[in-house]
N, CA, C and O of each residue as an XYZ file, in Angstrom:
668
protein
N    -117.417     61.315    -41.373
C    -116.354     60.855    -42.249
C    -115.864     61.998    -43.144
O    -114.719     61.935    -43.591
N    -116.811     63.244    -43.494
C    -116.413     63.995    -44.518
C    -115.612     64.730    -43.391
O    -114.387     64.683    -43.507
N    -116.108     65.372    -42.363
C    -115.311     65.924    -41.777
C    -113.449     65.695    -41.515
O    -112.504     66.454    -41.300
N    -113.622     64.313    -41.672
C    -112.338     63.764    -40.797
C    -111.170     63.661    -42.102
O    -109.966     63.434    -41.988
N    -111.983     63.914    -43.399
C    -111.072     63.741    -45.080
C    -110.774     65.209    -44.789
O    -109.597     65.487    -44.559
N    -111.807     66.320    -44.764
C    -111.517     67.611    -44.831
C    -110.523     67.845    -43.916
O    -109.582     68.550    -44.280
N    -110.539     67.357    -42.695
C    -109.622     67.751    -41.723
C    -108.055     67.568    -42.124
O    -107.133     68.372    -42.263
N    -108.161     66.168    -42.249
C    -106.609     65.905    -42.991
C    -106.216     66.586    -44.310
O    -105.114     67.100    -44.500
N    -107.359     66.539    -45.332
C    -106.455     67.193    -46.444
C    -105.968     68.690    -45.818
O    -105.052     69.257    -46.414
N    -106.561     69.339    -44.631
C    -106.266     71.005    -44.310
C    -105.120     70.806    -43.914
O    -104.182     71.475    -44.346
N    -104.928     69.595    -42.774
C    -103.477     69.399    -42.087
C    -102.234     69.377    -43.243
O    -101.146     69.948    -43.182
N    -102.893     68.340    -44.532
C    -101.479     67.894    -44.996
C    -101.533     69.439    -45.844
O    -100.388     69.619    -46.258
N    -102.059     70.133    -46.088
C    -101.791     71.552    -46.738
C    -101.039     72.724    -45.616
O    -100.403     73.707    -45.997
N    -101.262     72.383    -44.298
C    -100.897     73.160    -43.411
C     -99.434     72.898    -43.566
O     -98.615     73.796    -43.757
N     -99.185     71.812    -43.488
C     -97.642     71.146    -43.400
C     -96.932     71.266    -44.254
O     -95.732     71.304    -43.978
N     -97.313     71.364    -45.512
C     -96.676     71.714    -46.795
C     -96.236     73.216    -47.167
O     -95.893     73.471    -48.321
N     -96.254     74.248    -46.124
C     -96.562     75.577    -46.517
C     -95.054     76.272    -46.510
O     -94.672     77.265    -47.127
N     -94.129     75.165    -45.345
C     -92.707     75.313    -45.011
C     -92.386     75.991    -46.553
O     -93.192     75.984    -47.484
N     -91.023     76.573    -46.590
C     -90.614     76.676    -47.526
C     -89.808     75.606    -48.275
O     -88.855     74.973    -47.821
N     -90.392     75.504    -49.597
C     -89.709     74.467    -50.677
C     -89.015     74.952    -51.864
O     -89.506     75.242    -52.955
N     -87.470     75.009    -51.386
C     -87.137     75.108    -52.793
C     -86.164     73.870    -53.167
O     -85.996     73.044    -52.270
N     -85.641     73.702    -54.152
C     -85.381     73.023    -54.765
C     -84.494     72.869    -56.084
O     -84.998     73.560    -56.970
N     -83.199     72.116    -56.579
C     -82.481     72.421    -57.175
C     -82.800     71.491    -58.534
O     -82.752     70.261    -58.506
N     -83.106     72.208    -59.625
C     -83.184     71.448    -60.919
C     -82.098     71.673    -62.076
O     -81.387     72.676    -62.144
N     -82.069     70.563    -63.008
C     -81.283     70.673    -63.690
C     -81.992     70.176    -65.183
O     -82.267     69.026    -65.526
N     -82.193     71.494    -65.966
C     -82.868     71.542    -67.265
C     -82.104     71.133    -68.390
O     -81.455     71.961    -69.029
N     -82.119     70.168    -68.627
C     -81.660     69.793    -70.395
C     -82.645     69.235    -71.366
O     -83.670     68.595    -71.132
N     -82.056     69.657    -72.659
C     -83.132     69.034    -73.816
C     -83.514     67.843    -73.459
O     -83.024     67.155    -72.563
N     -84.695     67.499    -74.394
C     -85.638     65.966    -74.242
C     -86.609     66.106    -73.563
O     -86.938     67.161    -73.022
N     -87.212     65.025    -73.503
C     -88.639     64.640    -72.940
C     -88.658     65.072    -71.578
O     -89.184     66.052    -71.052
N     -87.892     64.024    -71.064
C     -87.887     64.222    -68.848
C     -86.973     65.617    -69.079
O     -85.795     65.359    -68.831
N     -87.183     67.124    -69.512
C     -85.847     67.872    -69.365
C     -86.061     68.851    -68.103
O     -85.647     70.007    -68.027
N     -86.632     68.301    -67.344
C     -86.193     68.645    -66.002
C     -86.122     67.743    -64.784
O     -87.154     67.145    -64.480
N     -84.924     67.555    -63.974
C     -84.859     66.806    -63.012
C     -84.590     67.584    -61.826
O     -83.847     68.565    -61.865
N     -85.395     67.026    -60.337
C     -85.037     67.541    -59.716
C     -84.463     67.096    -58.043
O     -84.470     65.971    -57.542
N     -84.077     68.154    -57.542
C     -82.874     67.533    -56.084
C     -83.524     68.045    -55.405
O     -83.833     69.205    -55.676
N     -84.140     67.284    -53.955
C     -84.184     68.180    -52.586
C     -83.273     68.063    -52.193
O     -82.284     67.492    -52.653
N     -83.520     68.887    -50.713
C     -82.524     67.953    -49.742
C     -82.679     66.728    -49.339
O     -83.681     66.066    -49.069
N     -80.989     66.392    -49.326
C     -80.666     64.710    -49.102
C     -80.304     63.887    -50.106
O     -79.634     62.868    -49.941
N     -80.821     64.378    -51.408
C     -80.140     63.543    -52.093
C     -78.840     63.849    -52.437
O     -78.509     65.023    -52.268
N     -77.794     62.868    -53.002
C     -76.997     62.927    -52.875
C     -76.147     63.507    -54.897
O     -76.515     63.076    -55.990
N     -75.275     64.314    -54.671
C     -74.709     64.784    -55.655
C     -73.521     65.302    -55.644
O     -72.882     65.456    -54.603
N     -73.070     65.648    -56.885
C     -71.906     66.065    -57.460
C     -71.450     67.229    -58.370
O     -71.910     67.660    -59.427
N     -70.132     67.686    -57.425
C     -70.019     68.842    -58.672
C     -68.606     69.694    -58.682
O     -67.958     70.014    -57.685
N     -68.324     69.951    -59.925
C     -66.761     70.093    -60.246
C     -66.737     71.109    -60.652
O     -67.298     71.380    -61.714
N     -66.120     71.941    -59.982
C     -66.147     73.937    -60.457
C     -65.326     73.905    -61.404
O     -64.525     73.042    -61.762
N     -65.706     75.428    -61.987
C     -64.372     75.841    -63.403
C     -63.315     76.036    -62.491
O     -62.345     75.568    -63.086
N     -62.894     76.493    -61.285
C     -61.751     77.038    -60.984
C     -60.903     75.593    -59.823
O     -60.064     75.818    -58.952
N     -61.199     74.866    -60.021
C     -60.355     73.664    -59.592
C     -60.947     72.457    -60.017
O     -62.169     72.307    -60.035
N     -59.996     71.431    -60.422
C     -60.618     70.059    -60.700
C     -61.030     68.842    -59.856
O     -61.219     67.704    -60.286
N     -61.163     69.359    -58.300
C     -61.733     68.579    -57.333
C     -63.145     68.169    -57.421
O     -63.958     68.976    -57.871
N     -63.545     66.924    -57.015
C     -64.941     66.980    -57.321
C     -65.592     67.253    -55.987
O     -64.764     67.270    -55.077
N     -67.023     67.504    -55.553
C     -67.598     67.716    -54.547
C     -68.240     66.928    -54.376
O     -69.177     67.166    -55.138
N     -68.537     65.693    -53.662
C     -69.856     65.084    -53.348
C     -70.375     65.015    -52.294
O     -69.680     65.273    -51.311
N     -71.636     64.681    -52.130
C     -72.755     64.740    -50.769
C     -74.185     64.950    -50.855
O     -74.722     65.295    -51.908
N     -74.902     64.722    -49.628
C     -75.890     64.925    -49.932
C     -76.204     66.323    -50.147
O     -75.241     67.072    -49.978
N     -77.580     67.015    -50.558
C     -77.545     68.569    -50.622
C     -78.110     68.621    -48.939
O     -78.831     67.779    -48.402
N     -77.589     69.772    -48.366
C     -77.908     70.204    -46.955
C     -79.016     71.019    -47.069
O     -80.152     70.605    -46.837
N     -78.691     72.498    -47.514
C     -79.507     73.005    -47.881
C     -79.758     74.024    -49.326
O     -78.756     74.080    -50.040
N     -80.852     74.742    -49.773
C     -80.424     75.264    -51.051
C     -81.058     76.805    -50.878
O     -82.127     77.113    -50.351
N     -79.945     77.765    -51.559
C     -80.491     78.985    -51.627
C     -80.751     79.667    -53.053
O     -80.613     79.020    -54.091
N     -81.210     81.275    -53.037
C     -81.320     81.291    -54.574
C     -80.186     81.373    -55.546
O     -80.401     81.515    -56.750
N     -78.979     81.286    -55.042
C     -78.071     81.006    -55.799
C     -76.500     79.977    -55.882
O     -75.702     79.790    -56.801
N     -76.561     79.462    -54.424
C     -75.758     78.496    -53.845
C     -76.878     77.580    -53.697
O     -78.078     77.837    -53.788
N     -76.019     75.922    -53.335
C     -76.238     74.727    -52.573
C     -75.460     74.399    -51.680
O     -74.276     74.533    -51.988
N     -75.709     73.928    -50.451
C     -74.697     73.872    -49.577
C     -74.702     72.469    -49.295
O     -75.807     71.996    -49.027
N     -73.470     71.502    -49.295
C     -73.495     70.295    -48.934
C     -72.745     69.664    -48.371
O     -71.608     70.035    -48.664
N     -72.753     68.448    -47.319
C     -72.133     67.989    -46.593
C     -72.265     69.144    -45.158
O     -71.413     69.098    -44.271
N     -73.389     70.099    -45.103
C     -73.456     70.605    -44.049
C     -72.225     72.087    -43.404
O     -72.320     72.863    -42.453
N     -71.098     71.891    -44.561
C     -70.320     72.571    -44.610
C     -69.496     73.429    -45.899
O     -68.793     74.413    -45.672
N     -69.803     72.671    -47.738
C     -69.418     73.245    -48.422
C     -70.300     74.000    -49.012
O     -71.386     73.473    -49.252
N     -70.092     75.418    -49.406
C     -71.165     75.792    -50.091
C     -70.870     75.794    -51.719
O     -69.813     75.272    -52.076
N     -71.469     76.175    -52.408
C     -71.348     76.477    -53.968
C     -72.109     76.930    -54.904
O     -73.021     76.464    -55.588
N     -71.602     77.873    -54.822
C     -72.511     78.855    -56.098
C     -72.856     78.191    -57.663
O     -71.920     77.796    -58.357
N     -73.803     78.135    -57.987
C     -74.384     77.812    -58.947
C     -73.893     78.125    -60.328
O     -74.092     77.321    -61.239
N     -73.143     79.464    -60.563
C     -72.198     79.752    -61.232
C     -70.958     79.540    -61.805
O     -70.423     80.044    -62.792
N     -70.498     78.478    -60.795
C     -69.294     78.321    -60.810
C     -69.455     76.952    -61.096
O     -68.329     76.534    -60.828
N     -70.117     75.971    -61.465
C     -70.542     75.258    -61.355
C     -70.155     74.536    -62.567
O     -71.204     74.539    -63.211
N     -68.995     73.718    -63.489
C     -68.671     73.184    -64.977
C     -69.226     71.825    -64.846
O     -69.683     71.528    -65.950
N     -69.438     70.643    -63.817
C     -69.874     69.673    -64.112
C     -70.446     69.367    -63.319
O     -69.947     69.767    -62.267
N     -71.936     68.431    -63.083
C     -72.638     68.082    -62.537
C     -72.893     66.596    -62.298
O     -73.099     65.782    -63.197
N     -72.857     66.329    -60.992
C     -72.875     64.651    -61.227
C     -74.120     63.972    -60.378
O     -74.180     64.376    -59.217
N     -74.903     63.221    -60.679
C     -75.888     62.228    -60.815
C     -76.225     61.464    -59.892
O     -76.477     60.377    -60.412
N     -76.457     61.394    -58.185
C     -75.732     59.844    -57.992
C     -77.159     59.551    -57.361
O     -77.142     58.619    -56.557
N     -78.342     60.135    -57.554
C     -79.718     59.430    -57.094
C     -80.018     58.855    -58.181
O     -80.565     57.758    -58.059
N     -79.774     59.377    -59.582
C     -80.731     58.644    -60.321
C     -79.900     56.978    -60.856
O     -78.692     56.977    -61.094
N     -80.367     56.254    -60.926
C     -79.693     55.064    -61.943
C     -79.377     53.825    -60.989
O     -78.876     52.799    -61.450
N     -79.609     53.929    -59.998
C     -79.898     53.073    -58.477
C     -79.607     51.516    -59.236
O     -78.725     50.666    -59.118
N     -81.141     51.681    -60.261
C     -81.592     50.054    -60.520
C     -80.021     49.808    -61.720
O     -79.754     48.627    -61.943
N     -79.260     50.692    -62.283
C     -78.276     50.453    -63.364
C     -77.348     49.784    -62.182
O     -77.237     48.559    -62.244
N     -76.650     50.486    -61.076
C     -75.988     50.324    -60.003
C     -76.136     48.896    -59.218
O     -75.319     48.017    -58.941
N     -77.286     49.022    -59.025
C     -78.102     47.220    -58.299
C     -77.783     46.098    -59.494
O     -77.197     45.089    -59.100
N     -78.045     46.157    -60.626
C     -77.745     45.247    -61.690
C     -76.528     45.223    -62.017
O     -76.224     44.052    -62.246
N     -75.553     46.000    -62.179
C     -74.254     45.874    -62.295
C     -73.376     45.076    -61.251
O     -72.599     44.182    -61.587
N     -73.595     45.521    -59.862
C     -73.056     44.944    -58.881
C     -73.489     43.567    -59.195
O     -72.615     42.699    -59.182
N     -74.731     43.228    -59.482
C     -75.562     41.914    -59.207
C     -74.062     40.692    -60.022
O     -73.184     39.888    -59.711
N     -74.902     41.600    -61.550
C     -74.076     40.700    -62.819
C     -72.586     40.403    -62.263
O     -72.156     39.252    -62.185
N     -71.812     41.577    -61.871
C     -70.700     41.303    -61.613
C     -69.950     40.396    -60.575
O     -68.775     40.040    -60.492
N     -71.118     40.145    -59.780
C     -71.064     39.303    -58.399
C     -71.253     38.139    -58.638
O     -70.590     37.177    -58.251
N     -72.461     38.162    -59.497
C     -72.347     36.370    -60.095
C     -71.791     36.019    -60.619
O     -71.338     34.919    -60.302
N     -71.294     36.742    -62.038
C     -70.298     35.956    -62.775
C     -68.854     35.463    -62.023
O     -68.250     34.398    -61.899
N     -68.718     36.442    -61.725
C     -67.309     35.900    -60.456
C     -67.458     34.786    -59.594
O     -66.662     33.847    -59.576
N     -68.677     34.891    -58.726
C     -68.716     33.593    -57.965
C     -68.892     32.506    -58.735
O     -68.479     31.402    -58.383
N     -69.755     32.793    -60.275
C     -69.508     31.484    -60.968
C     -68.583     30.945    -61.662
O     -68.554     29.776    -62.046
N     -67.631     31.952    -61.885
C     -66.520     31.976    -62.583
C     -65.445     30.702    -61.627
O     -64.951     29.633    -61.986
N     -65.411     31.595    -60.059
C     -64.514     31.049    -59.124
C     -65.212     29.004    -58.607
O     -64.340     28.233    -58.205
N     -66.317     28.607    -58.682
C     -67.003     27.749    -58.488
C     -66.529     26.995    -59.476
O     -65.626     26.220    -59.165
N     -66.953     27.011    -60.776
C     -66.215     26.260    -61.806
C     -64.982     26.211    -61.978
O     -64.660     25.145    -62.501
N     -63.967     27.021    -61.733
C     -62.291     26.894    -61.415
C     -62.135     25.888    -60.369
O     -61.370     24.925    -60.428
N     -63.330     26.338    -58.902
C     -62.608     25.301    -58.011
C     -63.086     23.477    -58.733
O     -62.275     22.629    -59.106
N     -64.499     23.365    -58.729
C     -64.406     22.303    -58.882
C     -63.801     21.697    -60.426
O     -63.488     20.519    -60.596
N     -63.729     22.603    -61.324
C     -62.768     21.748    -62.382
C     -61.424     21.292    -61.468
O     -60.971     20.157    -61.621
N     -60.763     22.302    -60.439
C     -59.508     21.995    -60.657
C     -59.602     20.454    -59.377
O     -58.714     19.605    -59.293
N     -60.781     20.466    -58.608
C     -61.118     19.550    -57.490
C     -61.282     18.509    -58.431
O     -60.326     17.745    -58.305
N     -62.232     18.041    -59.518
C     -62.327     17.353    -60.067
C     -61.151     16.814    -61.442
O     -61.113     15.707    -61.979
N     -60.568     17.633    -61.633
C     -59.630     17.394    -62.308
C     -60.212     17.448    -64.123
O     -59.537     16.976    -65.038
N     -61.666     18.170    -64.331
C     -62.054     17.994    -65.532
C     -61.918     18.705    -66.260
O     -62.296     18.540    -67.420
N     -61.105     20.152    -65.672
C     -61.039     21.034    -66.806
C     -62.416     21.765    -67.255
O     -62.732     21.707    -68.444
N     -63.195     22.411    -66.382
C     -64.848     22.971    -66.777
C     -65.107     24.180    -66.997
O     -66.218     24.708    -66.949
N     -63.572     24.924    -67.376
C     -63.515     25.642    -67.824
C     -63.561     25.995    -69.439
O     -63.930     26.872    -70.220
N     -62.749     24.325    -69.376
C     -62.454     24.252    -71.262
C     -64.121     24.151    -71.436
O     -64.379     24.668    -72.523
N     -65.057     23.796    -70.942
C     -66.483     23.652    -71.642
C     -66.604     25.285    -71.920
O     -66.173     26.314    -71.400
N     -67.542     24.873    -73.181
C     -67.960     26.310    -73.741
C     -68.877     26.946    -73.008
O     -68.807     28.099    -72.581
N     -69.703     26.201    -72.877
C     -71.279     26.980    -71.804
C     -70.794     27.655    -70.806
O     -71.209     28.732    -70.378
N     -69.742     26.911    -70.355
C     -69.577     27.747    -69.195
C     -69.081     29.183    -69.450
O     -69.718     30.217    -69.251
N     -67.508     29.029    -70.047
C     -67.161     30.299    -70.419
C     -68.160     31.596    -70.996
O     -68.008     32.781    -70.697
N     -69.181     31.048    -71.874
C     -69.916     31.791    -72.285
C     -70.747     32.487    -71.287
O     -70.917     33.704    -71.366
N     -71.313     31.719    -70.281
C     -71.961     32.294    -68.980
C     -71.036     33.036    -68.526
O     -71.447     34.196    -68.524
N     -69.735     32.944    -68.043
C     -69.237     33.640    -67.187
C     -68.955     35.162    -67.804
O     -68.874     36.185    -67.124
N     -68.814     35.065    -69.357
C     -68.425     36.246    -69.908
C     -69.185     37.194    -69.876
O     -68.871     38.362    -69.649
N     -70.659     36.607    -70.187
C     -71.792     37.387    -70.341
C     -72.603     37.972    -68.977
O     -73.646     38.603    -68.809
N     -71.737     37.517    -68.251
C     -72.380     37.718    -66.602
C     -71.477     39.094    -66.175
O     -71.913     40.038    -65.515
N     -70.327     38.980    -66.636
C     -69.462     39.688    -66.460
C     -69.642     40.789    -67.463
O     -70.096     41.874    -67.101
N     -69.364     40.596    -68.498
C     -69.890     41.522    -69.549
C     -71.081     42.551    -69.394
O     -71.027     43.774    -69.526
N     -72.208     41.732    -69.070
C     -73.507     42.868    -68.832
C     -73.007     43.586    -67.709
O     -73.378     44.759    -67.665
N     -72.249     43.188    -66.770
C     -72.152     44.239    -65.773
C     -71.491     45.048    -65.906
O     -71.864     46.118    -65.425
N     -69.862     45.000    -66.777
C     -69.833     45.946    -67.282
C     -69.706     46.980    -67.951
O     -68.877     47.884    -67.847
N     -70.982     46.769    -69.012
C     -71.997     47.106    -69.795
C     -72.244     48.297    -69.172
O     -71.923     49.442    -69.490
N     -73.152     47.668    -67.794
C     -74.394     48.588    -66.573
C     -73.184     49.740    -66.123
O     -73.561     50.879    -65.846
N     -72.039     49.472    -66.076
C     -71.356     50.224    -65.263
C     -71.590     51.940    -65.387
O     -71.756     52.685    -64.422
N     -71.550     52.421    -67.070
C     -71.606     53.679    -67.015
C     -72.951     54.301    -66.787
O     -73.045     55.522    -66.913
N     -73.808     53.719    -66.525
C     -75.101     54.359    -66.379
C     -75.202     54.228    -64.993
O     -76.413     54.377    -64.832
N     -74.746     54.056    -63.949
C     -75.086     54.074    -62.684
C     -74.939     55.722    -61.975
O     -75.758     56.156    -61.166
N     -74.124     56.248    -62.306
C     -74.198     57.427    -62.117
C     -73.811     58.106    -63.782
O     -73.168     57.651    -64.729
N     -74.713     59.662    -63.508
C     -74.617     60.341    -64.449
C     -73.692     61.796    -64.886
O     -73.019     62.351    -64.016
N     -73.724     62.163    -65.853
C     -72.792     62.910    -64.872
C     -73.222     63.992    -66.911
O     -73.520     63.680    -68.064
N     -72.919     65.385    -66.004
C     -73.934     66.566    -66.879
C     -72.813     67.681    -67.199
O     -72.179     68.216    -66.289
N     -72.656     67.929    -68.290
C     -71.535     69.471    -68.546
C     -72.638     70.547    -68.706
O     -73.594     70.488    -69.480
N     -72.309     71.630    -67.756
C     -73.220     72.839    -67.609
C     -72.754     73.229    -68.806
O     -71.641     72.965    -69.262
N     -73.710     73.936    -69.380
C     -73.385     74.846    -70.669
C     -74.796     75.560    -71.311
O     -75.701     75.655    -70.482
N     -75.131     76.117    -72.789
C     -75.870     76.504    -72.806
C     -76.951     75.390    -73.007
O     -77.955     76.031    -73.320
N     -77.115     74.729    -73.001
C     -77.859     73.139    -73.298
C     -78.287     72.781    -72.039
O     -79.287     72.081    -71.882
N     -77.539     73.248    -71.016
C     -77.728     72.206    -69.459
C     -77.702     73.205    -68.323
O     -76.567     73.574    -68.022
N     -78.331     73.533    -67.882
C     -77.871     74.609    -66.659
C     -78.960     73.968    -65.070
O     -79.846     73.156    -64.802
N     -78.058     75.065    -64.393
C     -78.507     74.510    -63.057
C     -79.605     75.730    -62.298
O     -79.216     76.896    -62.363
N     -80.736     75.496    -61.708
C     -81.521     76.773    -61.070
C     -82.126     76.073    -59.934
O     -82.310     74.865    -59.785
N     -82.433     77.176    -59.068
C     -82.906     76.627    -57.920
C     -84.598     77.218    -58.718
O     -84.862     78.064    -59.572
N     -85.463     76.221    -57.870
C     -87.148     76.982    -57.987
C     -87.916     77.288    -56.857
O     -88.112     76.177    -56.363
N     -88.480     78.127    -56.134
C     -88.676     77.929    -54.960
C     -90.268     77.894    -55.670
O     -90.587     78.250    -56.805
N     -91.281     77.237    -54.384
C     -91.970     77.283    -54.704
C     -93.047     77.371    -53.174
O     -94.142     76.817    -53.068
N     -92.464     78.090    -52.272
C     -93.414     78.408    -51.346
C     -94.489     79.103    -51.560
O     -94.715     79.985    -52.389
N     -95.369     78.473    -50.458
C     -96.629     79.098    -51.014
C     -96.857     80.401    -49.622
O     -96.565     80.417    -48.426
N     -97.530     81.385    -50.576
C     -96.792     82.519    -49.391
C     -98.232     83.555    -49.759
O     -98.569     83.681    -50.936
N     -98.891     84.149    -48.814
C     -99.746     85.008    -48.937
C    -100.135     86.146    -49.629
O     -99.231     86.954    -49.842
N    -101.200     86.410    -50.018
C    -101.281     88.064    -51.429
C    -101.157     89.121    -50.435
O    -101.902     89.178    -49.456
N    -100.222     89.965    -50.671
C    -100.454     91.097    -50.188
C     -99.967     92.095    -50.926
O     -98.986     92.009    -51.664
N    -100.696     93.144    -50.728
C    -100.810     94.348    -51.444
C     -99.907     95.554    -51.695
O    -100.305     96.488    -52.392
């Protein structure tokens, strides 16, 4: 049994040796570093045009990211940064809220107007529908994030292969 732990932990170290680098983005606070492999998906708006870029990252070098497999972009050039792995659960709850309140919104329209009772004029309801609607969007701006490079925020790649001593 010890053999067969030793064996695997050697494998999963063998496998890990590829090269890893990786694109972070350092700002003040607690979590002030986050970071991107490849695949996740991001954003980014150079100083010299106001197009935005998005995609997943393809691959990363020590001073470009290349994404969508075809754009590259230097790290330099780089004025805004945008977010779109982190905030998933803000994104999932927003859609949610916003989906219900509508279908409950549209449910009570039909059957007030089927029933002829007017169940809109009730307060509870309105109040549900607002607040269903409302929290979502609430959630809306936190679903994606979005970062101004500057001296506060910058972008670096880290590599962190593990690579042999030599002399």
């Amino acid at each position: 049994m010890k053999k067969i732990l030793l064996l695997s932990c050697f494998c999963f170290l063998i496998f890990q040796t590829h090269a890893q680098k990786f694109l972070t983005l350092t700002k003040p606070g607690f979590n002030n570093r986050l970071r991107y492999h490849t695949g996740d998906v991001v954003g980014f708006k150079l100083k010299s045009d106001n197009r935005k870029y998005k995609g997943p990252i393809a691959f990363v070098t020590d001073s470009m990211v290349a994404i969508n497999d075809s754009s590259t972009i230097l790290l330099s050039d780089v004025k805004v940064f945008y977010d779109y792995e982190k905030g998933a659960g803000a994104r999932f709850g927003s859609k949610l809220l916003l989906t219900a309140g509508i279908f409950y919104g549209v449910i009570v329209l039909v059957n007030g107007s089927l029933a002829h009772s007017g169940d809109l004029k009730n307060n509870t309801n309105a109040v549900v529908i607002g607040s269903l609607i409302g929290g979502g969007l609430l959630l809306l701006p936190f679903t994606h994030r979005r970062f101004k490079i500057n001296h506060n925020r910058w972008l670096k790649v880290i590599d962190v292969t593990i690579t042999p001593y030599s002399n």
